[in-house]
mmCIF file of C-alpha atoms in Angstrom:
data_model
loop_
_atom_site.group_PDB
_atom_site.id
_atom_site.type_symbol
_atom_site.label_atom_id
_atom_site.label_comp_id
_atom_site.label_asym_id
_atom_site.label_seq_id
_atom_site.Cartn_x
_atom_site.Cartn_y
_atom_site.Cartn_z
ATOM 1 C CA UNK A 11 78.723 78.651 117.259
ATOM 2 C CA UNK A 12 76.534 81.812 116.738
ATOM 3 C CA UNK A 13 78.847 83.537 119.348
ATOM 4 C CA UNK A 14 77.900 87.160 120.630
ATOM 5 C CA UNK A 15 74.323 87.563 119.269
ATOM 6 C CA UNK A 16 72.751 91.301 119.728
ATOM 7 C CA UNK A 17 69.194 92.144 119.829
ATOM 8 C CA UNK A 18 67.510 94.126 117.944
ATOM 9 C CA UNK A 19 69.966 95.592 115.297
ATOM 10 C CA UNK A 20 67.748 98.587 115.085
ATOM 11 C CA UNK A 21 65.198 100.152 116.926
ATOM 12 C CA UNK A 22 63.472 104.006 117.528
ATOM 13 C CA UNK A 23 62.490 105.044 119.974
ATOM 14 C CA UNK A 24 61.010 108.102 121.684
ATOM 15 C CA UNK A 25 62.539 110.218 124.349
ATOM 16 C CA UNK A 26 61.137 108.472 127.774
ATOM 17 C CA UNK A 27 60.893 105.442 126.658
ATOM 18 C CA UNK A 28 62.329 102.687 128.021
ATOM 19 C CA UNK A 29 63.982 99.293 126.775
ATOM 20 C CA UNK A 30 66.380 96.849 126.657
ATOM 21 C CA UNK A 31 68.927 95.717 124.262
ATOM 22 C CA UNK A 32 69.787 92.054 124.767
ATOM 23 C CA UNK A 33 73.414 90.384 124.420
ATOM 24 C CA UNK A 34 74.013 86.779 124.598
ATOM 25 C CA UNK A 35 77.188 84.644 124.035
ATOM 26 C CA UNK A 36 77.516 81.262 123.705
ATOM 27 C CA UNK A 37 81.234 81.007 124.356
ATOM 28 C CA UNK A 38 81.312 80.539 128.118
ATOM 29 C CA UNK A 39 83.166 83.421 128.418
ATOM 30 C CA UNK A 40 83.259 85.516 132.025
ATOM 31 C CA UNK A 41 84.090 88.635 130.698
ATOM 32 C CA UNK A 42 81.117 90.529 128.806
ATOM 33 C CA UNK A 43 80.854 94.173 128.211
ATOM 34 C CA UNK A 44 78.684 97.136 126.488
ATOM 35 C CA UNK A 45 80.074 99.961 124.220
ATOM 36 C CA UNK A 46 78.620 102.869 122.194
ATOM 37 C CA UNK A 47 80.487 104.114 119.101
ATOM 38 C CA UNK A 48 79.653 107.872 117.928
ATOM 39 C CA UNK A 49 81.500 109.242 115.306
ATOM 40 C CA UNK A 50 84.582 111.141 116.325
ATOM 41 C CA UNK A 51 83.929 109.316 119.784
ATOM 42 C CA UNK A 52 84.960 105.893 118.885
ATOM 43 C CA UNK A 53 83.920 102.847 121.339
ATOM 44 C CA UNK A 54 83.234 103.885 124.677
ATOM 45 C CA UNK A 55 82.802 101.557 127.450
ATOM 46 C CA UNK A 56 79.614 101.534 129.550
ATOM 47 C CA UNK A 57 79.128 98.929 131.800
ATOM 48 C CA UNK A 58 81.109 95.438 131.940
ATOM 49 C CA UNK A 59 80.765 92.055 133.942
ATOM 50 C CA UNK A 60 83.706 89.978 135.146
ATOM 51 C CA UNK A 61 81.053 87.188 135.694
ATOM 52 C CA UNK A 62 77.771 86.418 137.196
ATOM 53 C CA UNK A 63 76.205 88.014 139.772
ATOM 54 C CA UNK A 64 79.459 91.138 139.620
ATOM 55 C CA UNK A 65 78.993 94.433 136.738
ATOM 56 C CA UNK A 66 81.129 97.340 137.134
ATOM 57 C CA UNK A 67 80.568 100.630 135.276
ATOM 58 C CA UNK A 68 82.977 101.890 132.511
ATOM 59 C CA UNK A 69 83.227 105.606 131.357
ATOM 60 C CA UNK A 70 79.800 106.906 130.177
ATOM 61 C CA UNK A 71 77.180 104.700 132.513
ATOM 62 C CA UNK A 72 74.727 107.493 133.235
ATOM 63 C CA UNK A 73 71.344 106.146 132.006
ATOM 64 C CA UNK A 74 72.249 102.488 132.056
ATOM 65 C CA UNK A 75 71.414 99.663 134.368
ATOM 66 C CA UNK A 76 73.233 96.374 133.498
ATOM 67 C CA UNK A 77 72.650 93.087 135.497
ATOM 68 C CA UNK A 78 74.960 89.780 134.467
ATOM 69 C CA UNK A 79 72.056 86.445 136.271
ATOM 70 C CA UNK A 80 73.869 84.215 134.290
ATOM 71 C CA UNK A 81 77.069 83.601 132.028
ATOM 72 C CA UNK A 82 75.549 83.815 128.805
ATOM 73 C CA UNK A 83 73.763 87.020 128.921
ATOM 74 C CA UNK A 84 74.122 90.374 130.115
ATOM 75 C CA UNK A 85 71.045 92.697 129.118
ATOM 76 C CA UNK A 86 71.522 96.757 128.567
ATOM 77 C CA UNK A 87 68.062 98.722 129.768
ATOM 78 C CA UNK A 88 68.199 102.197 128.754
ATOM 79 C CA UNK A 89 65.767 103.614 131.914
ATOM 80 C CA UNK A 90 64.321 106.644 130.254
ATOM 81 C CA UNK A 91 65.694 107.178 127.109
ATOM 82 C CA UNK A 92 67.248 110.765 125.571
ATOM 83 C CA UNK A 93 67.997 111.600 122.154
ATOM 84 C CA UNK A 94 71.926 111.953 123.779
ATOM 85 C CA UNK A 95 71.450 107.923 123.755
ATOM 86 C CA UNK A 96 71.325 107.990 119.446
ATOM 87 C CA UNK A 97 74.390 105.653 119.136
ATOM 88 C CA UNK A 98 75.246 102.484 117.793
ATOM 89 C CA UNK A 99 75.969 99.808 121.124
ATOM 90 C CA UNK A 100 77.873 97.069 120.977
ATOM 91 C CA UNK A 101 77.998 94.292 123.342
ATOM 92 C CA UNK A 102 81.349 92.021 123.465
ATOM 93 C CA UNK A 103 82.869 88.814 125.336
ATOM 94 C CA UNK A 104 86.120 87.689 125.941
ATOM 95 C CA UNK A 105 88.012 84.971 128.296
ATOM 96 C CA UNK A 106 89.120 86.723 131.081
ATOM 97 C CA UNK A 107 92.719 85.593 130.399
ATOM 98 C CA UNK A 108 91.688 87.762 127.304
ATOM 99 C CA UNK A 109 94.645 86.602 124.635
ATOM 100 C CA UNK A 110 91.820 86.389 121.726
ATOM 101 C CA UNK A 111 90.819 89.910 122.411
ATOM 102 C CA UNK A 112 86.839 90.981 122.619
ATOM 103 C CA UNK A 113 84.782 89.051 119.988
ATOM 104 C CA UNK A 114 81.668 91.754 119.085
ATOM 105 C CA UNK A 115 78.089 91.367 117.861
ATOM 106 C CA UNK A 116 77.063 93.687 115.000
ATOM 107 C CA UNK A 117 75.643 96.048 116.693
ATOM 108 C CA UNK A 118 72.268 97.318 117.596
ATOM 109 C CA UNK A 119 71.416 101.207 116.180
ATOM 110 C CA UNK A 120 69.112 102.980 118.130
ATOM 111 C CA UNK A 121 67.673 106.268 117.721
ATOM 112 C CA UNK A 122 65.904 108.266 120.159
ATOM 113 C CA UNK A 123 63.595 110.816 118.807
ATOM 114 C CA UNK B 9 91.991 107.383 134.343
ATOM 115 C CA UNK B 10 93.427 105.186 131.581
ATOM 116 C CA UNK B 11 94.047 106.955 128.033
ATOM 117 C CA UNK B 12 94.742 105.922 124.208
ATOM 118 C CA UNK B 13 95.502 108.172 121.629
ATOM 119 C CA UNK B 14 95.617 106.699 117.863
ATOM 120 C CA UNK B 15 96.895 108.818 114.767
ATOM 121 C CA UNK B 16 96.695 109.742 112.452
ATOM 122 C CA UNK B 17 92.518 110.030 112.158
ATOM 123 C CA UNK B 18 92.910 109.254 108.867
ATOM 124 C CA UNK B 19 95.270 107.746 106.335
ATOM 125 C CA UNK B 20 94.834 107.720 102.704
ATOM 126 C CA UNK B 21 97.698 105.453 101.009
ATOM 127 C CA UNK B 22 97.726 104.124 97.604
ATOM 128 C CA UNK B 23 98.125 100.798 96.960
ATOM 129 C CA UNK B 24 101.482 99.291 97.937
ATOM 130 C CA UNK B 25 102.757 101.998 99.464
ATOM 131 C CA UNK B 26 103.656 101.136 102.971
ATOM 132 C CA UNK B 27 103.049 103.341 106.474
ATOM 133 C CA UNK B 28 102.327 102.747 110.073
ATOM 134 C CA UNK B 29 99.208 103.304 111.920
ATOM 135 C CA UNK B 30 100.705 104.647 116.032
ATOM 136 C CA UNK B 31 98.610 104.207 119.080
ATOM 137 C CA UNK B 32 100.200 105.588 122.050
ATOM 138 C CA UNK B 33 98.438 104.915 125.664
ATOM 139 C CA UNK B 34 98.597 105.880 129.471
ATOM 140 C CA UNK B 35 97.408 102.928 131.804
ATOM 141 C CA UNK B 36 98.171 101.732 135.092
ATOM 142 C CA UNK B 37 98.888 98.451 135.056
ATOM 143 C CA UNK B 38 98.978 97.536 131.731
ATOM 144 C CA UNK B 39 97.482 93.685 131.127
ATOM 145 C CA UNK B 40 97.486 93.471 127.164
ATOM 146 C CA UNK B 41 97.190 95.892 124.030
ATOM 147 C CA UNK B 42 94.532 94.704 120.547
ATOM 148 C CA UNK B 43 94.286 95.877 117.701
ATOM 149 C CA UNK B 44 91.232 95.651 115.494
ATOM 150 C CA UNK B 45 89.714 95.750 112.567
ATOM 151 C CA UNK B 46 86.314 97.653 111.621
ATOM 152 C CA UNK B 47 84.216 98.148 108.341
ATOM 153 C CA UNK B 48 81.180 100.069 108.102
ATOM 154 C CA UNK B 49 77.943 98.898 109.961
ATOM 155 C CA UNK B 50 80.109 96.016 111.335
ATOM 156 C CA UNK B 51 81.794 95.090 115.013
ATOM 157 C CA UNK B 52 85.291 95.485 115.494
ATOM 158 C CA UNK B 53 87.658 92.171 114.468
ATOM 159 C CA UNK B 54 89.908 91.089 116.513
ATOM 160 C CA UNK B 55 93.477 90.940 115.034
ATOM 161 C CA UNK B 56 96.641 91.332 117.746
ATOM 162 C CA UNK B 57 97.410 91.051 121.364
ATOM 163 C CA UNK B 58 100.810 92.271 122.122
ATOM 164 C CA UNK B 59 101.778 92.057 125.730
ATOM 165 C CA UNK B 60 104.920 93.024 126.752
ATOM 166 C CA UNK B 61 107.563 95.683 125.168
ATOM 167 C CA UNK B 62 109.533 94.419 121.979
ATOM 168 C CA UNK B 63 106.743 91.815 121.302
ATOM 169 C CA UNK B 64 105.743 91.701 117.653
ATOM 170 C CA UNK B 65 102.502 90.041 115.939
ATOM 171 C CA UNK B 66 102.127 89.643 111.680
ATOM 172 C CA UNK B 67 99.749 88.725 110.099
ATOM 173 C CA UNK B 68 99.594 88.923 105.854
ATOM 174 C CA UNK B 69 100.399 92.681 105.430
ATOM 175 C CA UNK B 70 99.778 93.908 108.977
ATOM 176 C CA UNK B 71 102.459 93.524 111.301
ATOM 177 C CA UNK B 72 101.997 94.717 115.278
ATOM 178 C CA UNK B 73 104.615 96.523 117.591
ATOM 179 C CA UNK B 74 104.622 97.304 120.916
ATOM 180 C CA UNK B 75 106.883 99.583 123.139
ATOM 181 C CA UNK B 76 106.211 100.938 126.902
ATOM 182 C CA UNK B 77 104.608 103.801 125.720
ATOM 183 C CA UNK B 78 103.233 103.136 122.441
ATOM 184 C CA UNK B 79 101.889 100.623 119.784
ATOM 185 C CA UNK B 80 102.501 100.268 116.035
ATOM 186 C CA UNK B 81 100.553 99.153 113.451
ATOM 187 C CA UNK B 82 102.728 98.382 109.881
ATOM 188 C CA UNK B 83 100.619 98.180 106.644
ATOM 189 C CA UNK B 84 103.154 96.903 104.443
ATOM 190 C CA UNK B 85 101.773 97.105 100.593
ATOM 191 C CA UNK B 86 98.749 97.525 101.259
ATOM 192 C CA UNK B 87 95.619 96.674 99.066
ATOM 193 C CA UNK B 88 92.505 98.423 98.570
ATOM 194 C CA UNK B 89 90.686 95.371 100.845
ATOM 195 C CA UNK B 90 92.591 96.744 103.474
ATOM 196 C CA UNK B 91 90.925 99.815 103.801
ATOM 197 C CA UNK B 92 88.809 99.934 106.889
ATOM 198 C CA UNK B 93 89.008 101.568 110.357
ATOM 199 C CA UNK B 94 91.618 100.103 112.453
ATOM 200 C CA UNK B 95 91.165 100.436 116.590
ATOM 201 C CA UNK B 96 93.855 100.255 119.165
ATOM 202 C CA UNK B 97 92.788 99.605 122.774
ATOM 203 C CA UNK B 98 94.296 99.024 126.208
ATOM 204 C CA UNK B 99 93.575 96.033 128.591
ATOM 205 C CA UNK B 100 94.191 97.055 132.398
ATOM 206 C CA UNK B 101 93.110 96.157 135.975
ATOM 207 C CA UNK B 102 89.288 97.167 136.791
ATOM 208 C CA UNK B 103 88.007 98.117 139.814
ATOM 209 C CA UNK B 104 87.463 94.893 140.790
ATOM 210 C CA UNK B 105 91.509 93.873 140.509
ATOM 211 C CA UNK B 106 91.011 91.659 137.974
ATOM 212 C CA UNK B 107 92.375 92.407 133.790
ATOM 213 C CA UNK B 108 88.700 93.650 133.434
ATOM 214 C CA UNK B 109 88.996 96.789 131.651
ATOM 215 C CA UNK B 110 89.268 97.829 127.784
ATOM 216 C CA UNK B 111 89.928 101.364 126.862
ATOM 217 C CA UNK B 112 89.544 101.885 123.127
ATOM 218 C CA UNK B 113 91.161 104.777 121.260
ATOM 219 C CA UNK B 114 89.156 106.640 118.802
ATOM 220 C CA UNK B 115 90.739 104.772 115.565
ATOM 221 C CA UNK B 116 92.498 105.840 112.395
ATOM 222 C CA UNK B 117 90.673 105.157 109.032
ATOM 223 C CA UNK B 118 92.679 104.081 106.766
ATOM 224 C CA UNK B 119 91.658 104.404 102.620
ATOM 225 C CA UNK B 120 93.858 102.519 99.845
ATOM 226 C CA UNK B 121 93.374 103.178 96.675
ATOM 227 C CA UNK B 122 94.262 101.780 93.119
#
């Protein structure tokens, strides 16, 4: 099983720009999410999905548009991109029952210039 | 708004000298507490759920507590492959009223040396 599989792992960009970081899981699991880390800031939720078709935001969605179509995927679009955005994000899954905690990809760096 | 504090930022131990890691938290409705495991330019690893106070998780030389206000994290001789950043977080109802929500605190990171 690949499990949670982010795409790119890095990727520049310049302020205005647009794009979209992709996150796919192949663990049937309901529950997927999106986190930055920034030093001194640590993970910071910013959208999650409790399923198809139903996204919620988390604590720092300004920027962001998620949509959850399907179980497997859940895509982060950055809508006009500021150098604020420079992070590393993280996309994770878990059960919803949740007892094996949040399996992670590795990460996608993006800098905004 | 849910909150988790971890500390110290930073540990340095030598190896086989034993400390704790704490992670303290404010949550409504508390549904679970990880732990995790990070090294540079990596995602976080899952290690512990601990769900209710007095619950206790080992594994190797980590062993997890948890209390109704706070969580421990016991390195107990540690070796230098333990050094890494370790992450405490909070699972609690989202808006939606399902166990939905994760709330990470900002980590300690912990160096062992020879």
């Amino acid at each position: 099983n690949a499990g949670v599989t982010q795409t790119p792992k890095f990727q520049v960009l310049k302020t205005g720009q647009s794009m979209t970081l992709q996150c796919a899981q192949d663990m049937n699991h309901e529950y997927m999410s999106w986190y930055r880390q920034d030093p001194g800031m640590g993970l910071r939720l910013i959208h999650y999905s409790v399923g198809a078709g139903i996204t919620d935001q988390g604590e720092v969605p300004n920027g962001y548009n998620v949509s959850r179509s399907t179980t497997e995927d859940f895509p982060l679009r950055l809508l006009s991109a500021a150098p604020s955005q420079t992070s590393v994000y993280f996309c994770a899954s878990m059960s919803n029952w949740g007892a094996s905690g949040l399996f992670f990809g590795e990460g996608s760096r993006l800098t905004v210039l | 708004e849910d909150q988790v504090t971890q500390s110290p930022e930073a540990l340095r131990l030598q190896e086989g000298e034993s400390s704790s890691l704490n992670c303290s938290y404010t949550v409504s409705g508390l549904r679970g507490l990880f732990w995790y495991r990070q090294d540079p330019g990596k995602g976080p690893e899952f290690l512990f759920t601990l769900y209710s106070a007095g619950e206790e998780k080992e594994k190797e030389r980590l062993k997890a507590t948890l209390t109704k206000k706070e969580s421990f994290l016991h390195i107990t001789a540690p070796k230098p492959e333990d050094s890494a950043t370790y992450l405490c977080a909070v699972l609690s109802r989202g808006n939606t009223g399902t166990a939905s929500k994760l709330t990470f605190g900002t980590g300690t990171r912990l160096q062992v040396t020879l």
